[in-house]
PDB file of C-alpha atoms in Angstrom:
ATOM      1  CA  SER A   1      -9.579  11.754 -16.361  1.00 70.00           C
ATOM      2  CA  ALA A   2     -11.102   8.648 -14.746  1.00 79.00           C
ATOM      3  CA  VAL A   3     -11.179   8.450 -10.962  1.00 89.00           C
ATOM      4  CA  ILE A   4     -11.059   4.974  -9.912  1.00 94.00           C
ATOM      5  CA  SER A   5     -10.597   3.394  -6.266  1.00 95.00           C
ATOM      6  CA  GLN A   6     -10.058  -0.155  -5.269  1.00 97.00           C
ATOM      7  CA  LYS A   7     -10.980  -2.244  -2.276  1.00 97.00           C
ATOM      8  CA  PRO A   8      -9.354  -2.980   0.028  1.00 97.00           C
ATOM      9  CA  SER A   9      -6.228  -1.131  -0.283  1.00 95.00           C
ATOM     10  CA  ARG A  10      -4.239  -3.697   1.650  1.00 95.00           C
ATOM     11  CA  ASP A  11      -4.743  -6.807   2.929  1.00 97.00           C
ATOM     12  CA  ILE A  12      -2.439  -9.731   4.772  1.00 97.00           C
ATOM     13  CA  CYS A  13      -4.009 -13.304   4.162  1.00 96.00           C
ATOM     14  CA  GLN A  14      -3.202 -17.130   5.313  1.00 97.00           C
ATOM     15  CA  ARG A  15      -2.050 -19.115   2.768  1.00 97.00           C
ATOM     16  CA  GLY A  16      -4.859 -21.211   0.789  1.00 97.00           C
ATOM     17  CA  THR A  17      -7.510 -18.448   1.661  1.00 97.00           C
ATOM     18  CA  SER A  18      -9.229 -16.232  -1.364  1.00 97.00           C
ATOM     19  CA  LEU A  19      -9.442 -12.358  -1.703  1.00 98.00           C
ATOM     20  CA  THR A  20     -11.825 -10.394  -3.316  1.00 98.00           C
ATOM     21  CA  ILE A  21     -10.567  -7.036  -5.176  1.00 98.00           C
ATOM     22  CA  GLN A  22     -13.196  -4.649  -5.786  1.00 98.00           C
ATOM     23  CA  CYS A  23     -12.558  -1.794  -8.463  1.00 97.00           C
ATOM     24  CA  GLN A  24     -15.027   1.242  -8.860  1.00 97.00           C
ATOM     25  CA  VAL A  25     -15.028   3.743 -11.767  1.00 94.00           C
ATOM     26  CA  ASP A  26     -16.723   7.154 -11.425  1.00 93.00           C
ATOM     27  CA  SER A  27     -17.854   6.882 -15.447  1.00 89.00           C
ATOM     28  CA  GLN A  28     -18.975   4.400 -17.796  1.00 88.00           C
ATOM     29  CA  VAL A  29     -15.919   2.357 -19.470  1.00 86.00           C
ATOM     30  CA  THR A  30     -15.653  -0.078 -21.806  1.00 81.00           C
ATOM     31  CA  MET A  31     -12.508  -1.908 -21.202  1.00 83.00           C
ATOM     32  CA  MET A  32     -11.161  -2.933 -17.609  1.00 90.00           C
ATOM     33  CA  PHE A  33      -8.067  -4.609 -17.151  1.00 93.00           C
ATOM     34  CA  TRP A  34      -6.448  -6.098 -14.178  1.00 96.00           C
ATOM     35  CA  TYR A  35      -2.498  -6.373 -13.975  1.00 96.00           C
ATOM     36  CA  ARG A  36      -0.425  -7.453 -11.041  1.00 96.00           C
ATOM     37  CA  GLN A  37       3.198  -6.094  -9.628  1.00 94.00           C
ATOM     38  CA  GLN A  38       5.162  -8.212  -8.021  1.00 93.00           C
ATOM     39  CA  PRO A  39       7.704  -7.007  -5.405  1.00 89.00           C
ATOM     40  CA  GLY A  40      10.311  -5.028  -7.580  1.00 86.00           C
ATOM     41  CA  GLN A  41       8.937  -5.822 -10.390  1.00 89.00           C
ATOM     42  CA  SER A  42       7.175  -4.340 -13.532  1.00 91.00           C
ATOM     43  CA  LEU A  43       3.133  -4.837 -13.969  1.00 93.00           C
ATOM     44  CA  THR A  44       2.263  -7.409 -15.835  1.00 94.00           C
ATOM     45  CA  LEU A  45      -1.524  -8.149 -17.384  1.00 93.00           C
ATOM     46  CA  ILE A  46      -3.786 -10.378 -16.015  1.00 96.00           C
ATOM     47  CA  ALA A  47      -6.486 -10.155 -17.789  1.00 93.00           C
ATOM     48  CA  THR A  48      -8.890  -7.875 -19.725  1.00 90.00           C
ATOM     49  CA  ALA A  49     -12.489  -7.263 -18.727  1.00 90.00           C
ATOM     50  CA  ASN A  50     -15.487  -6.057 -21.098  1.00 83.00           C
ATOM     51  CA  GLN A  51     -18.762  -6.077 -19.489  1.00 79.00           C
ATOM     52  CA  GLY A  52     -21.114  -9.018 -20.638  1.00 76.00           C
ATOM     53  CA  SER A  53     -18.610 -11.095 -21.612  1.00 78.00           C
ATOM     54  CA  GLU A  54     -15.987 -13.600 -20.230  1.00 84.00           C
ATOM     55  CA  ALA A  55     -12.715 -11.863 -19.096  1.00 90.00           C
ATOM     56  CA  THR A  56      -9.740 -12.355 -21.572  1.00 90.00           C
ATOM     57  CA  TYR A  57      -6.542 -13.921 -19.645  1.00 94.00           C
ATOM     58  CA  GLU A  58      -3.085 -13.587 -20.753  1.00 92.00           C
ATOM     59  CA  SER A  59      -0.807 -16.396 -20.899  1.00 91.00           C
ATOM     60  CA  GLY A  60       0.318 -17.867 -17.633  1.00 94.00           C
ATOM     61  CA  PHE A  61      -3.001 -16.585 -16.032  1.00 96.00           C
ATOM     62  CA  VAL A  62      -6.396 -19.019 -15.271  1.00 95.00           C
ATOM     63  CA  ILE A  63      -9.591 -18.475 -14.476  1.00 95.00           C
ATOM     64  CA  ASP A  64      -9.690 -20.571 -11.690  1.00 96.00           C
ATOM     65  CA  LYS A  65      -7.208 -18.844 -10.195  1.00 97.00           C
ATOM     66  CA  PHE A  66      -8.369 -15.050 -10.994  1.00 97.00           C
ATOM     67  CA  PRO A  67     -11.823 -15.376 -11.579  1.00 96.00           C
ATOM     68  CA  ILE A  68     -13.139 -11.747 -12.687  1.00 96.00           C
ATOM     69  CA  SER A  69     -16.456 -10.333 -12.803  1.00 93.00           C
ATOM     70  CA  ARG A  70     -17.933  -7.427 -14.535  1.00 92.00           C
ATOM     71  CA  PRO A  71     -21.273  -6.928 -14.081  1.00 91.00           C
ATOM     72  CA  ASN A  72     -21.669  -3.539 -15.518  1.00 91.00           C
ATOM     73  CA  LEU A  73     -19.576  -0.398 -16.890  1.00 90.00           C
ATOM     74  CA  THR A  74     -18.173   0.890 -13.643  1.00 93.00           C
ATOM     75  CA  PHE A  75     -17.352  -2.023 -11.476  1.00 94.00           C
ATOM     76  CA  SER A  76     -15.301  -5.390 -11.475  1.00 95.00           C
ATOM     77  CA  THR A  77     -13.715  -7.596  -9.343  1.00 96.00           C
ATOM     78  CA  LEU A  78     -10.431 -10.150  -9.303  1.00 97.00           C
ATOM     79  CA  THR A  79     -10.153 -12.922  -7.143  1.00 98.00           C
ATOM     80  CA  VAL A  80      -7.271 -14.169  -5.959  1.00 98.00           C
ATOM     81  CA  SER A  81      -8.115 -17.883  -4.795  1.00 97.00           C
ATOM     82  CA  ASN A  82      -6.240 -20.258  -2.861  1.00 97.00           C
ATOM     83  CA  MET A  83      -3.862 -17.863  -2.515  1.00 97.00           C
ATOM     84  CA  SER A  84       0.214 -18.292  -1.686  1.00 96.00           C
ATOM     85  CA  PRO A  85       3.048 -16.529  -0.429  1.00 96.00           C
ATOM     86  CA  GLU A  86       3.875 -16.466  -4.390  1.00 95.00           C
ATOM     87  CA  ASP A  87       0.819 -14.458  -4.870  1.00 97.00           C
ATOM     88  CA  SER A  88       2.041 -11.619  -2.690  1.00 97.00           C
ATOM     89  CA  SER A  89       1.486  -8.071  -5.017  1.00 96.00           C
ATOM     90  CA  ILE A  90       0.086  -5.269  -5.625  1.00 95.00           C
ATOM     91  CA  TYR A  91      -3.266  -5.870  -7.805  1.00 97.00           C
ATOM     92  CA  LEU A  92      -3.933  -2.612  -9.680  1.00 96.00           C
ATOM     93  CA  CYS A  93      -7.160  -1.818 -11.932  1.00 95.00           C
ATOM     94  CA  SER A  94      -6.956   0.432 -14.894  1.00 93.00           C
ATOM     95  CA  VAL A  95      -9.609   1.740 -17.481  1.00 89.00           C
ATOM     96  CA  GLU A  96      -9.643   2.625 -20.988  1.00 80.00           C
ATOM     97  CA  GLY A  97     -11.990   4.635 -22.611  1.00 64.00           C
ATOM     98  CA  PRO A  98     -13.968   7.229 -20.122  1.00 62.00           C
ATOM     99  CA  PRO A  99     -15.899   9.745 -22.135  1.00 63.00           C
ATOM    100  CA  GLY A 100     -14.051  12.711 -23.394  1.00 65.00           C
ATOM    101  CA  VAL A 101     -10.534  10.519 -22.980  1.00 64.00           C
ATOM    102  CA  PRO A 102      -8.686   9.920 -26.485  1.00 63.00           C
ATOM    103  CA  TYR A 103      -9.169   6.072 -27.487  1.00 59.00           C
ATOM    104  CA  ASN A 104      -6.523   4.066 -26.077  1.00 65.00           C
ATOM    105  CA  GLU A 105      -5.492   6.114 -22.772  1.00 74.00           C
ATOM    106  CA  GLN A 106      -5.663   4.460 -19.577  1.00 82.00           C
ATOM    107  CA  PHE A 107      -5.598   5.116 -16.424  1.00 87.00           C
ATOM    108  CA  PHE A 108      -4.578   3.242 -13.067  1.00 91.00           C
ATOM    109  CA  GLY A 109      -6.685   2.634  -9.935  1.00 93.00           C
ATOM    110  CA  PRO A 110      -4.695   3.008  -6.415  1.00 93.00           C
ATOM    111  CA  GLY A 111      -3.665  -0.571  -6.215  1.00 94.00           C
ATOM    112  CA  THR A 112      -4.529  -3.469  -3.561  1.00 96.00           C
ATOM    113  CA  ARG A 113      -1.116  -4.321  -1.940  1.00 95.00           C
ATOM    114  CA  LEU A 114      -1.695  -8.205  -0.866  1.00 97.00           C
ATOM    115  CA  THR A 115       0.630  -9.956   1.147  1.00 97.00           C
ATOM    116  CA  VAL A 116       0.008 -13.863   1.507  1.00 97.00           C
ATOM    117  CA  LEU A 117       1.786 -15.740   4.721  1.00 95.00           C
TER     118      LEU A 117
ATOM    119  CA  ALA B   1       7.371  -9.642 -30.070  1.00 75.00           C
ATOM    120  CA  GLN B   2       6.375  -6.649 -28.529  1.00 86.00           C
ATOM    121  CA  LYS B   3       9.117  -5.464 -25.860  1.00 92.00           C
ATOM    122  CA  VAL B   4       9.759  -2.529 -24.079  1.00 96.00           C
ATOM    123  CA  THR B   5      13.323  -2.114 -22.800  1.00 96.00           C
ATOM    124  CA  GLN B   6      14.178   0.071 -19.763  1.00 96.00           C
ATOM    125  CA  ALA B   7      17.883  -0.511 -19.272  1.00 95.00           C
ATOM    126  CA  GLN B   8      18.691   1.858 -16.313  1.00 96.00           C
ATOM    127  CA  THR B   9      17.724  -0.111 -13.188  1.00 95.00           C
ATOM    128  CA  GLU B  10      18.170   2.371 -10.928  1.00 97.00           C
ATOM    129  CA  ILE B  11      19.929   6.480 -11.320  1.00 97.00           C
ATOM    130  CA  SER B  12      20.529   8.909  -8.558  1.00 97.00           C
ATOM    131  CA  VAL B  13      21.170  12.406  -9.150  1.00 97.00           C
ATOM    132  CA  VAL B  14      21.293  15.494  -6.855  1.00 97.00           C
ATOM    133  CA  GLU B  15      18.845  17.890  -7.013  1.00 97.00           C
ATOM    134  CA  LYS B  16      18.546  20.802 -10.152  1.00 97.00           C
ATOM    135  CA  GLU B  17      20.568  18.258 -12.223  1.00 97.00           C
ATOM    136  CA  ASP B  18      19.163  17.223 -15.509  1.00 97.00           C
ATOM    137  CA  VAL B  19      18.559  13.492 -16.024  1.00 98.00           C
ATOM    138  CA  THR B  20      17.223  11.146 -18.978  1.00 98.00           C
ATOM    139  CA  LEU B  21      15.679   7.827 -18.975  1.00 98.00           C
ATOM    140  CA  ASP B  22      15.734   5.740 -21.878  1.00 98.00           C
ATOM    141  CA  CYS B  23      13.384   3.357 -23.290  1.00 98.00           C
ATOM    142  CA  VAL B  24      13.432   1.464 -26.362  1.00 98.00           C
ATOM    143  CA  TYR B  25      10.457  -0.551 -27.754  1.00 97.00           C
ATOM    144  CA  GLU B  26      10.134  -3.359 -30.268  1.00 95.00           C
ATOM    145  CA  THR B  27       6.740  -3.878 -32.371  1.00 91.00           C
ATOM    146  CA  ARG B  28       5.234  -5.589 -35.402  1.00 87.00           C
ATOM    147  CA  ASP B  29       2.583  -2.993 -35.186  1.00 83.00           C
ATOM    148  CA  THR B  30       2.915  -0.105 -37.152  1.00 83.00           C
ATOM    149  CA  THR B  31       0.372   1.657 -35.179  1.00 82.00           C
ATOM    150  CA  TYR B  32       1.069   2.010 -31.731  1.00 86.00           C
ATOM    151  CA  TYR B  33       1.036   3.945 -28.790  1.00 87.00           C
ATOM    152  CA  LEU B  34       3.954   4.673 -25.906  1.00 92.00           C
ATOM    153  CA  PHE B  35       3.213   5.848 -22.342  1.00 93.00           C
ATOM    154  CA  TRP B  36       5.226   6.851 -19.716  1.00 95.00           C
ATOM    155  CA  TYR B  37       3.829   6.706 -16.078  1.00 94.00           C
ATOM    156  CA  LYS B  38       5.401   7.626 -12.855  1.00 96.00           C
ATOM    157  CA  GLN B  39       4.966   5.659  -9.774  1.00 94.00           C
ATOM    158  CA  PRO B  40       5.863   6.971  -6.340  1.00 92.00           C
ATOM    159  CA  PRO B  41       6.282   5.247  -3.020  1.00 88.00           C
ATOM    160  CA  SER B  42       2.599   5.285  -2.333  1.00 85.00           C
ATOM    161  CA  GLY B  43       2.514   3.053  -5.423  1.00 85.00           C
ATOM    162  CA  GLU B  44      -0.005   4.712  -7.423  1.00 87.00           C
ATOM    163  CA  LEU B  45       0.674   4.403 -10.922  1.00 90.00           C
ATOM    164  CA  VAL B  46       0.394   8.664 -12.562  1.00 90.00           C
ATOM    165  CA  PHE B  47      -0.206   8.703 -16.410  1.00 88.00           C
ATOM    166  CA  LEU B  48       2.594  11.028 -17.885  1.00 92.00           C
ATOM    167  CA  ILE B  49       2.194  11.211 -21.436  1.00 89.00           C
ATOM    168  CA  ARG B  50       0.996   9.250 -24.439  1.00 87.00           C
ATOM    169  CA  ARG B  51       2.552   9.154 -28.185  1.00 88.00           C
ATOM    170  CA  ASN B  52       0.931   7.660 -30.942  1.00 85.00           C
ATOM    171  CA  SER B  53       3.355   6.176 -33.674  1.00 86.00           C
ATOM    172  CA  PHE B  54       2.543   8.935 -36.191  1.00 85.00           C
ATOM    173  CA  ASP B  55       3.741  11.743 -34.346  1.00 83.00           C
ATOM    174  CA  GLU B  56       7.113  12.328 -33.858  1.00 82.00           C
ATOM    175  CA  GLN B  57       7.442  15.752 -32.741  1.00 83.00           C
ATOM    176  CA  ASN B  58       9.326  16.298 -29.264  1.00 85.00           C
ATOM    177  CA  GLU B  59       7.005  17.129 -26.545  1.00 85.00           C
ATOM    178  CA  ILE B  60       7.624  19.316 -23.433  1.00 87.00           C
ATOM    179  CA  SER B  61       5.613  20.033 -20.451  1.00 88.00           C
ATOM    180  CA  GLY B  62       7.188  22.085 -17.722  1.00 93.00           C
ATOM    181  CA  ARG B  63      10.250  20.545 -16.110  1.00 95.00           C
ATOM    182  CA  TYR B  64       9.200  17.184 -18.607  1.00 95.00           C
ATOM    183  CA  SER B  65      10.456  17.041 -21.704  1.00 94.00           C
ATOM    184  CA  TRP B  66      10.041  13.682 -24.188  1.00 94.00           C
ATOM    185  CA  ASN B  67      12.316  12.601 -27.290  1.00 94.00           C
ATOM    186  CA  PHE B  68      10.371  10.134 -29.560  1.00 94.00           C
ATOM    187  CA  GLN B  69      12.527   8.561 -32.439  1.00 93.00           C
ATOM    188  CA  LYS B  70      11.250   6.028 -34.690  1.00 92.00           C
ATOM    189  CA  SER B  71      14.633   5.511 -36.533  1.00 92.00           C
ATOM    190  CA  THR B  72      15.957   3.811 -33.240  1.00 94.00           C
ATOM    191  CA  SER B  73      12.822   2.820 -31.518  1.00 95.00           C
ATOM    192  CA  SER B  74      13.299   4.807 -28.632  1.00 96.00           C
ATOM    193  CA  PHE B  75      11.107   7.153 -26.452  1.00 96.00           C
ATOM    194  CA  ASN B  76      13.287   8.723 -23.747  1.00 97.00           C
ATOM    195  CA  PHE B  77      12.022  11.210 -21.035  1.00 96.00           C
ATOM    196  CA  THR B  78      14.361  13.936 -19.631  1.00 97.00           C
ATOM    197  CA  ILE B  79      13.550  16.117 -16.249  1.00 97.00           C
ATOM    198  CA  THR B  80      15.234  19.455 -16.365  1.00 96.00           C
ATOM    199  CA  ALA B  81      16.566  20.585 -12.709  1.00 97.00           C
ATOM    200  CA  SER B  82      15.454  17.637 -10.857  1.00 97.00           C
ATOM    201  CA  GLN B  83      13.307  17.777  -7.658  1.00 97.00           C
ATOM    202  CA  VAL B  84      13.557  15.417  -4.595  1.00 96.00           C
ATOM    203  CA  VAL B  85       9.539  15.052  -5.776  1.00 95.00           C
ATOM    204  CA  ASP B  86      10.604  13.199  -8.461  1.00 97.00           C
ATOM    205  CA  SER B  87      11.877  10.028  -7.022  1.00 97.00           C
ATOM    206  CA  ALA B  88      10.001   7.791  -8.153  1.00 97.00           C
ATOM    207  CA  VAL B  89       9.630   4.689 -10.280  1.00 96.00           C
ATOM    208  CA  TYR B  90       9.271   5.273 -13.664  1.00 97.00           C
ATOM    209  CA  PHE B  91       7.517   3.243 -16.293  1.00 96.00           C
ATOM    210  CA  CYS B  92       7.542   3.470 -20.156  1.00 97.00           C
ATOM    211  CA  ALA B  93       4.819   1.118 -21.834  1.00 94.00           C
ATOM    212  CA  LEU B  94       3.939   0.028 -25.133  1.00 93.00           C
ATOM    213  CA  SER B  95       0.327  -0.335 -26.007  1.00 86.00           C
ATOM    214  CA  GLU B  96      -0.275  -3.698 -28.413  1.00 74.00           C
ATOM    215  CA  ALA B  97      -3.683  -3.793 -30.038  1.00 66.00           C
ATOM    216  CA  VAL B  98      -5.058  -7.394 -29.727  1.00 60.00           C
ATOM    217  CA  GLY B  99      -8.545  -8.593 -30.384  1.00 53.00           C
ATOM    218  CA  TYR B 100     -11.141  -8.616 -33.127  1.00 50.00           C
ATOM    219  CA  GLY B 101     -10.207  -5.605 -35.308  1.00 50.00           C
ATOM    220  CA  GLY B 102      -7.341  -4.576 -32.981  1.00 50.00           C
ATOM    221  CA  ALA B 103     -10.438  -3.238 -30.694  1.00 51.00           C
ATOM    222  CA  THR B 104      -8.591  -4.090 -27.637  1.00 59.00           C
ATOM    223  CA  ASN B 105      -5.482  -2.454 -26.262  1.00 71.00           C
ATOM    224  CA  LYS B 106      -3.325  -3.788 -23.522  1.00 80.00           C
ATOM    225  CA  LEU B 107      -0.103  -2.295 -22.165  1.00 88.00           C
ATOM    226  CA  ILE B 108       3.316  -3.775 -22.069  1.00 91.00           C
ATOM    227  CA  PHE B 109       5.473  -2.278 -19.540  1.00 94.00           C
ATOM    228  CA  GLY B 110       9.064  -2.014 -19.058  1.00 95.00           C
ATOM    229  CA  THR B 111      10.972  -3.047 -16.107  1.00 94.00           C
ATOM    230  CA  GLY B 112      10.977   0.554 -14.813  1.00 96.00           C
ATOM    231  CA  THR B 113      13.988   3.123 -13.485  1.00 97.00           C
ATOM    232  CA  LEU B 114      14.149   4.270  -9.965  1.00 96.00           C
ATOM    233  CA  LEU B 115      15.182   7.470  -9.937  1.00 97.00           C
ATOM    234  CA  ALA B 116      16.662   8.876  -6.734  1.00 97.00           C
ATOM    235  CA  VAL B 117      16.858  12.467  -6.336  1.00 97.00           C
ATOM    236  CA  GLN B 118      19.134  13.239  -3.285  1.00 96.00           C
ATOM    237  CA  PRO B 119      18.611  16.857  -1.895  1.00 94.00           C
TER     238      PRO B 119
END
């Protein structure tokens, strides 16, 4: 399995500010994904990030609100911009395709718990 | 449309009871994958199992077992002799191939079942 770390693990932010979440993987991976889990809810995919190309966003999510970077095969960032209380969620990154793992298996980072006041 | 339904919102059992978590899915793909994840109170998602659509064999791993039935589009999860440490939210998920040539796969999650195991 891949070892995934996220920073910060949690944060409390003021309305109107932005927060950048980092995701680091211990091996090179092709695909990285960002999910949002609102309180008491299931996980919803925000976007898929390929190294060297623009992220692909799901319906209801836009780049201006959730810009994503993928500078190399082990790292990605998600920024939550101009935050409002509705953005309070757990944000998780996941990876697919670490070496030696069957195609299509995904592993998740520990998540970033964001509270917006 | 791709969809995963976990009709059981919450289940409460007493330790050592067996419990089955239901999962029903909808997909138009002929090749797909089904997953179960565990999310303990700490919040981290723990991968439990992946099953592809061509493999209908049931699987057992210790106290865990999975029953995959394509005829009813179900992928149910049973915990035998439950323990307090099994208390968590359990998510069933379906992979959907997207992108050019189906090269990208995203997970569609059910709403989760909160399992509470009482001592």
